[in-house]
CSV table of C-alpha atoms in Angstrom, one decimal:
chain,number,residue,atom,x,y,z
A,12,MET,CA,11.7,17.3,13.6
A,13,THR,CA,9.7,14.3,14.9
A,14,TYR,CA,6.1,13.9,13.9
A,15,PHE,CA,3.8,11.4,15.7
A,16,ALA,CA,0.2,10.8,14.8
A,17,HIS,CA,-2.7,8.5,15.8
A,18,LEU,CA,-4.1,6.9,12.6
A,19,THR,CA,-7.8,6.7,13.5
A,20,ASP,CA,-8.6,5.0,10.2
A,21,ARG,CA,-6.5,1.9,11.0
A,22,ALA,CA,-7.3,-1.2,13.0
A,23,VAL,CA,-5.4,-4.3,14.1
A,24,ILE,CA,-6.3,-8.0,13.6
A,25,ALA,CA,-4.7,-10.8,15.5
A,26,VAL,CA,-3.8,-14.1,13.8
A,27,ARG,CA,-2.9,-16.8,16.4
A,28,GLY,CA,-2.4,-20.5,16.3
A,29,GLU,CA,0.3,-23.0,15.4
A,30,ASP,CA,-0.3,-22.6,11.7
A,31,ARG,CA,-0.5,-18.8,11.6
A,32,VAL,CA,2.6,-18.3,9.4
A,33,ARG,CA,1.9,-21.1,7.0
A,34,PHE,CA,-1.7,-20.0,6.7
A,35,LEU,CA,-1.0,-16.4,5.7
A,36,GLN,CA,2.0,-17.5,3.5
A,37,GLY,CA,-0.4,-19.2,1.1
A,38,LEU,CA,-2.7,-16.2,0.9
A,39,VAL,CA,-0.7,-13.0,0.7
A,40,SER,CA,1.8,-11.4,-1.7
A,41,ASN,CA,4.8,-11.1,0.6
A,42,ASP,CA,7.0,-13.5,2.6
A,43,VAL,CA,5.5,-14.1,6.0
A,44,ASP,CA,8.5,-16.0,7.1
A,45,ALA,CA,10.4,-12.7,7.1
A,46,VAL,CA,8.3,-11.3,9.8
A,47,GLU,CA,10.0,-11.1,13.2
A,48,PRO,CA,10.0,-8.8,16.2
A,49,GLY,CA,11.2,-5.4,15.0
A,50,LYS,CA,10.6,-6.3,11.3
A,51,ALA,CA,7.3,-6.0,9.5
A,52,VAL,CA,6.3,-6.8,5.9
A,53,TRP,CA,3.7,-5.1,3.8
A,54,ALA,CA,1.5,-7.4,1.9
A,55,ALA,CA,-1.7,-7.6,-0.1
A,56,LEU,CA,-4.6,-10.0,-0.3
A,57,LEU,CA,-5.7,-10.6,-3.8
A,58,THR,CA,-8.7,-12.1,-5.5
A,59,PRO,CA,-8.1,-15.5,-7.1
A,60,GLN,CA,-7.9,-13.5,-10.4
A,61,GLY,CA,-4.9,-11.5,-9.1
A,62,ARG,CA,-6.6,-8.2,-8.4
A,63,TRP,CA,-6.2,-6.1,-5.2
A,64,LYS,CA,-8.6,-6.9,-2.4
A,65,ALA,CA,-6.8,-5.5,0.7
A,66,ASP,CA,-3.4,-4.7,2.0
A,67,PHE,CA,-1.8,-4.5,5.5
A,68,PHE,CA,1.4,-4.6,7.5
A,69,ILE,CA,2.1,-7.9,9.2
A,70,ILE,CA,3.8,-7.4,12.5
A,71,ALA,CA,5.0,-10.0,15.0
A,72,ASP,CA,3.8,-9.6,18.6
A,73,PRO,CA,7.1,-9.9,20.7
A,74,ASP,CA,5.2,-11.1,23.8
A,75,GLU,CA,3.2,-14.0,22.4
A,76,PRO,CA,3.1,-16.3,19.2
A,77,CYS,CA,0.8,-14.0,17.3
A,78,LEU,CA,0.8,-12.1,14.0
A,79,LEU,CA,-0.8,-8.6,14.0
A,80,LEU,CA,-2.3,-7.1,10.8
A,81,ASP,CA,-2.3,-3.3,10.7
A,82,CYS,CA,-5.1,-2.7,8.2
A,83,ALA,CA,-7.6,-0.2,7.1
A,84,ALA,CA,-10.4,0.0,9.8
A,85,SER,CA,-13.0,0.0,7.0
A,86,GLN,CA,-11.7,-3.4,5.9
A,87,SER,CA,-11.2,-5.1,9.3
A,88,ALA,CA,-14.4,-7.0,9.5
A,89,MET,CA,-14.2,-8.0,5.9
A,90,LEU,CA,-10.7,-9.3,6.4
A,91,VAL,CA,-11.7,-11.4,9.4
A,92,GLU,CA,-14.5,-12.9,7.5
A,93,THR,CA,-12.5,-13.5,4.3
A,94,LEU,CA,-9.5,-15.0,6.1
A,95,SER,CA,-11.7,-17.2,8.2
A,96,LYS,CA,-13.2,-18.8,5.1
A,97,PHE,CA,-9.7,-20.2,4.3
A,98,ARG,CA,-9.0,-21.7,7.7
A,99,LEU,CA,-10.3,-25.2,6.9
A,100,ARG,CA,-8.4,-27.5,9.3
A,101,SER,CA,-5.6,-25.0,10.0
A,102,ASP,CA,-4.8,-24.3,13.7
A,103,VAL,CA,-5.6,-20.6,13.3
A,104,SER,CA,-7.8,-18.1,15.1
A,105,ILE,CA,-8.5,-14.6,13.6
A,106,GLN,CA,-10.1,-11.8,15.5
A,107,GLU,CA,-10.2,-8.0,15.7
A,108,THR,CA,-8.2,-6.4,18.6
A,109,ARG,CA,-8.5,-3.1,20.5
A,110,LEU,CA,-5.0,-2.1,19.6
A,111,VAL,CA,-4.6,1.3,17.9
A,112,VAL,CA,-2.1,2.4,15.2
A,113,HIS,CA,0.3,5.3,15.3
A,114,ALA,CA,2.8,6.5,12.8
A,115,ALA,CA,6.0,8.4,13.4
A,116,TRP,CA,8.3,10.1,10.9
A,117,GLY,CA,11.3,12.4,11.0
A,118,GLY,CA,12.4,10.5,14.1
A,119,LEU,CA,11.0,8.3,16.8
A,120,PRO,CA,9.2,9.8,19.9
A,121,ASP,CA,11.1,9.6,23.1
A,122,VAL,CA,11.5,6.3,24.9
A,123,ALA,CA,8.9,6.9,27.5
A,124,THR,CA,6.3,7.5,24.8
A,125,VAL,CA,6.9,4.2,23.0
A,126,GLU,CA,7.8,2.1,26.1
A,127,ASN,CA,4.7,-0.2,25.8
A,128,ALA,CA,4.3,0.0,22.1
A,129,ILE,CA,5.2,-2.5,19.4
A,130,VAL,CA,7.5,-0.5,17.1
A,131,VAL,CA,8.6,-1.5,13.6
A,132,PRO,CA,10.1,0.5,10.7
A,133,ASP,CA,7.7,1.0,7.8
A,134,PRO,CA,9.0,-1.6,5.3
A,135,ARG,CA,8.1,0.4,2.2
A,136,LEU,CA,10.7,3.2,2.3
A,137,PRO,CA,13.2,4.4,5.0
A,138,GLU,CA,11.7,7.9,4.8
A,139,ALA,CA,8.2,6.5,5.6
A,140,GLY,CA,9.1,6.2,9.3
A,141,TRP,CA,7.7,3.8,11.8
A,142,ARG,CA,4.4,2.0,12.6
A,143,LEU,CA,3.5,1.8,16.3
A,144,LEU,CA,0.8,-0.5,17.8
A,145,MET,CA,-0.4,0.6,21.2
A,146,LEU,CA,-3.2,-0.3,23.7
A,147,GLU,CA,-4.7,3.2,23.6
A,148,PRO,CA,-4.1,6.5,21.8
A,149,SER,CA,-1.0,8.4,22.9
A,150,ALA,CA,-1.3,11.8,24.4
A,151,ALA,CA,2.0,12.6,22.8
A,152,ALA,CA,0.6,12.2,19.3
A,153,LYS,CA,0.5,15.9,18.4
A,154,ALA,CA,0.4,15.5,14.6
A,155,ASP,CA,-2.9,14.5,13.0
A,156,ALA,CA,-4.0,12.1,10.3
A,157,VAL,CA,-3.9,15.0,7.7
A,158,ALA,CA,-0.2,15.5,8.4
A,159,TYR,CA,0.4,11.8,7.9
A,160,ASP,CA,-1.6,11.9,4.7
A,161,LEU,CA,0.5,14.7,3.2
A,162,HIS,CA,3.6,12.8,4.3
A,163,ARG,CA,2.7,9.6,2.4
A,164,LEU,CA,1.4,11.5,-0.6
A,165,VAL,CA,4.7,13.4,-1.0
A,166,LEU,CA,6.6,10.1,-0.8
A,167,GLY,CA,4.2,8.4,-3.2
A,168,LEU,CA,2.9,5.8,-0.8
A,169,PRO,CA,-0.5,4.3,-1.7
A,170,ASP,CA,-3.4,4.1,0.7
A,171,GLY,CA,-5.0,0.9,-0.5
A,172,VAL,CA,-8.6,1.7,0.2
A,173,ARG,CA,-8.3,5.1,-1.4
A,174,ASP,CA,-5.9,4.5,-4.2
A,175,CYS,CA,-6.6,0.9,-5.3
A,176,GLU,CA,-9.8,-0.1,-7.1
A,177,PRO,CA,-11.2,-3.3,-5.4
A,178,GLU,CA,-11.0,-6.4,-7.7
A,179,LYS,CA,-9.5,-4.3,-10.5
A,180,THR,CA,-6.1,-2.8,-9.5
A,181,LEU,CA,-3.0,-4.9,-10.2
A,182,LEU,CA,-0.3,-4.8,-7.5
A,183,LEU,CA,2.3,-3.5,-9.9
A,184,GLU,CA,0.0,-0.6,-10.9
A,185,ALA,CA,0.0,0.5,-7.3
A,186,ASN,CA,3.9,0.0,-7.0
A,187,PHE,CA,3.9,-2.9,-4.6
A,188,ASP,CA,6.8,-4.3,-6.5
A,189,LEU,CA,8.8,-1.1,-5.9
A,190,LEU,CA,7.8,-0.6,-2.3
A,191,ASN,CA,8.7,-4.1,-1.0
A,192,GLY,CA,5.1,-5.4,-1.1
A,193,ILE,CA,5.8,-8.6,-3.2
A,194,SER,CA,8.1,-11.6,-2.8
A,195,TRP,CA,9.1,-13.1,-6.1
A,196,THR,CA,10.7,-16.2,-4.4
A,197,LYS,CA,8.2,-17.3,-1.7
A,198,GLY,CA,6.2,-19.7,-3.8
A,199,CYS,CA,2.5,-19.8,-4.5
A,200,TYR,CA,-0.2,-17.6,-3.1
A,201,MET,CA,-3.7,-16.6,-4.1
A,202,GLY,CA,-3.5,-14.4,-7.2
A,203,GLN,CA,0.2,-15.0,-7.8
A,204,GLU,CA,-0.1,-16.1,-11.5
A,205,LEU,CA,-1.3,-12.7,-12.8
A,206,THR,CA,1.1,-10.8,-10.6
A,207,ALA,CA,4.1,-12.8,-11.9
A,208,ARG,CA,3.0,-12.7,-15.5
A,209,THR,CA,2.6,-8.9,-15.3
A,210,HIS,CA,6.1,-8.6,-13.9
A,211,TYR,CA,8.0,-11.0,-16.1
A,212,ARG,CA,6.3,-9.9,-19.3
A,213,GLY,CA,6.4,-6.2,-18.6
A,214,LEU,CA,2.6,-5.7,-18.9
A,215,VAL,CA,2.2,-2.7,-16.7
A,216,LYS,CA,0.1,-0.2,-18.6
A,217,ARG,CA,-0.3,2.4,-15.8
A,218,ARG,CA,1.4,3.3,-12.5
A,219,LEU,CA,0.4,5.3,-9.4
A,220,VAL,CA,2.4,8.5,-9.6
A,221,PRO,CA,2.6,11.5,-7.2
A,222,VAL,CA,1.1,14.6,-8.8
A,223,ALA,CA,0.7,18.3,-7.8
A,224,SER,CA,-1.4,21.2,-9.0
A,225,GLU,CA,-1.8,24.9,-8.3
A,226,ALA,CA,-5.5,24.2,-7.9
A,227,VAL,CA,-7.0,21.8,-5.3
A,228,LEU,CA,-7.0,18.4,-6.9
A,229,PRO,CA,-10.4,17.1,-8.0
A,230,ALA,CA,-12.2,14.0,-6.6
A,231,PRO,CA,-10.9,10.4,-7.0
A,232,GLY,CA,-11.9,9.0,-10.4
A,233,THR,CA,-11.5,12.3,-12.2
A,234,LEU,CA,-9.9,11.7,-15.6
A,235,VAL,CA,-6.5,13.0,-16.4
A,236,THR,CA,-6.0,14.0,-20.0
A,237,ALA,CA,-3.2,15.0,-22.4
A,238,ASP,CA,-4.3,17.0,-25.5
A,239,GLY,CA,-7.8,15.8,-25.0
A,240,ARG,CA,-6.8,12.1,-24.7
A,241,GLU,CA,-7.4,10.1,-21.5
A,242,VAL,CA,-4.1,9.1,-19.9
A,243,GLY,CA,-5.1,8.3,-16.3
A,244,GLN,CA,-7.3,9.3,-13.3
A,245,ILE,CA,-6.9,11.0,-10.0
A,246,ARG,CA,-6.8,8.9,-6.9
A,247,SER,CA,-6.3,10.1,-3.3
A,248,SER,CA,-5.2,13.7,-2.6
A,249,HIS,CA,-5.1,16.5,-0.1
A,250,ASP,CA,-5.3,20.1,-1.3
A,251,HIS,CA,-2.7,20.4,-4.1
A,252,CYS,CA,-0.9,17.1,-3.5
A,253,GLY,CA,-2.1,13.7,-4.6
A,254,LEU,CA,-1.6,10.4,-6.5
A,255,ALA,CA,-2.9,9.5,-10.0
A,256,PHE,CA,-2.9,6.4,-12.1
A,257,LEU,CA,-1.0,7.5,-15.3
A,258,ARG,CA,0.2,5.7,-18.4
A,259,PRO,CA,4.1,5.7,-18.1
A,260,GLU,CA,4.5,7.7,-21.3
A,261,ALA,CA,2.2,10.5,-19.9
A,262,VAL,CA,4.6,11.7,-17.2
A,263,SER,CA,6.4,14.0,-19.7
A,264,LEU,CA,3.2,15.4,-21.3
A,265,HIS,CA,1.1,18.4,-20.5
A,266,LEU,CA,-1.6,17.0,-18.2
A,267,GLU,CA,-4.9,18.4,-17.1
A,268,ALA,CA,-7.8,17.3,-14.8
A,269,GLU,CA,-11.0,19.4,-14.9
A,270,ASP,CA,-9.1,22.1,-16.9
A,271,HIS,CA,-6.3,22.4,-14.3
A,272,ARG,CA,-2.7,21.7,-15.0
A,273,ILE,CA,-1.4,18.5,-13.3
A,274,VAL,CA,2.3,18.0,-12.8
A,275,PRO,CA,3.8,14.6,-12.1
A,276,ARG,CA,6.4,14.5,-9.2
A,277,VAL,CA,8.3,11.3,-9.8
A,278,PRO,CA,10.2,10.2,-6.7
A,279,THR,CA,13.8,8.9,-7.0
A,280,TRP,CA,12.8,5.3,-6.1
A,281,PHE,CA,10.5,5.3,-9.1
A,282,THR,CA,12.5,7.0,-11.9
A,283,THR,CA,14.4,4.0,-13.4
A,284,VAL,CA,11.4,1.7,-13.6
A,285,LEU,CA,9.1,4.4,-14.9
A,286,ALA,CA,11.6,5.5,-17.6
A,287,ALA,CA,12.0,1.8,-18.8
A,288,GLU,CA,8.2,1.4,-18.9
A,289,LYS,CA,7.8,4.7,-20.7
A,290,SER,CA,10.3,3.6,-23.3
A,291,SER,CA,8.6,0.2,-23.7
A,292,GLN,CA,5.2,1.8,-24.1
A,293,THR,CA,6.4,4.3,-26.6
A,294,ALA,CA,8.1,1.6,-28.6
A,295,GLY,CA,5.0,-0.5,-28.5
A,296,VAL,CA,2.9,2.4,-29.9
A,297,GLY,CA,5.4,3.0,-32.7
A,298,GLU,CA,5.4,-0.7,-33.6
A,299,ALA,CA,1.6,-0.8,-33.6
A,300,SER,CA,1.4,2.3,-35.9
A,301,SER,CA,3.9,0.9,-38.3
């Protein structure tokens, strides 16, 4: 079954000019050279200290030399202002557009529906579906943003503005390394040093993990505990399905949030890394106690 939704909480920024690729390449976590018509990349903008500031999909406009940033609407103005500060003498213009964002999953809508849309696969997971940029909301978009929210929560896909803590969250904590949001070969970008050090030294102390509960999950920031000990916190959720920052060793423990049982639902793309980090954290605790 095909689901097609207009994402009203998304906006699109246009980056034009001769230096647009080189300009973004020095600022974001992923390889902008890989962007081409029909292929997007997911990338983050970090603080100079390597903490999350924003994330977006970078999409090539097939009709003109322009890169389009599919971003959170609440961050659009901030991103234009922040990116503009780094222009210096670069041949780059940055401005908000009137394009609207749709998502499709389970299959693409019929050809007539997407005829004038810019369509790219979501680069994070094949199951995530497609991103569609259009001039106006489509009347064919029968699913709503809630349906899409449940879709991404079940898959374990972060929503940056709801799941990351500005100027605090590390990219590996939010699984950018596992969801194709980081290039390890592209060269320097703002905040790269901490990101690389976290990766190569195995310093990830918490991860964003899908969770479920028989009760409605509590508000973001609610502490998750195991035997009275804090092991994480709830992030975004809808009804009984959500995401939580958890210490890797906590996924096999009895977890609670506001006296309700919380059950981790580790997706297949996550199991190997989480198991390795759980083993590493457990070993570290044992070494420290001895």
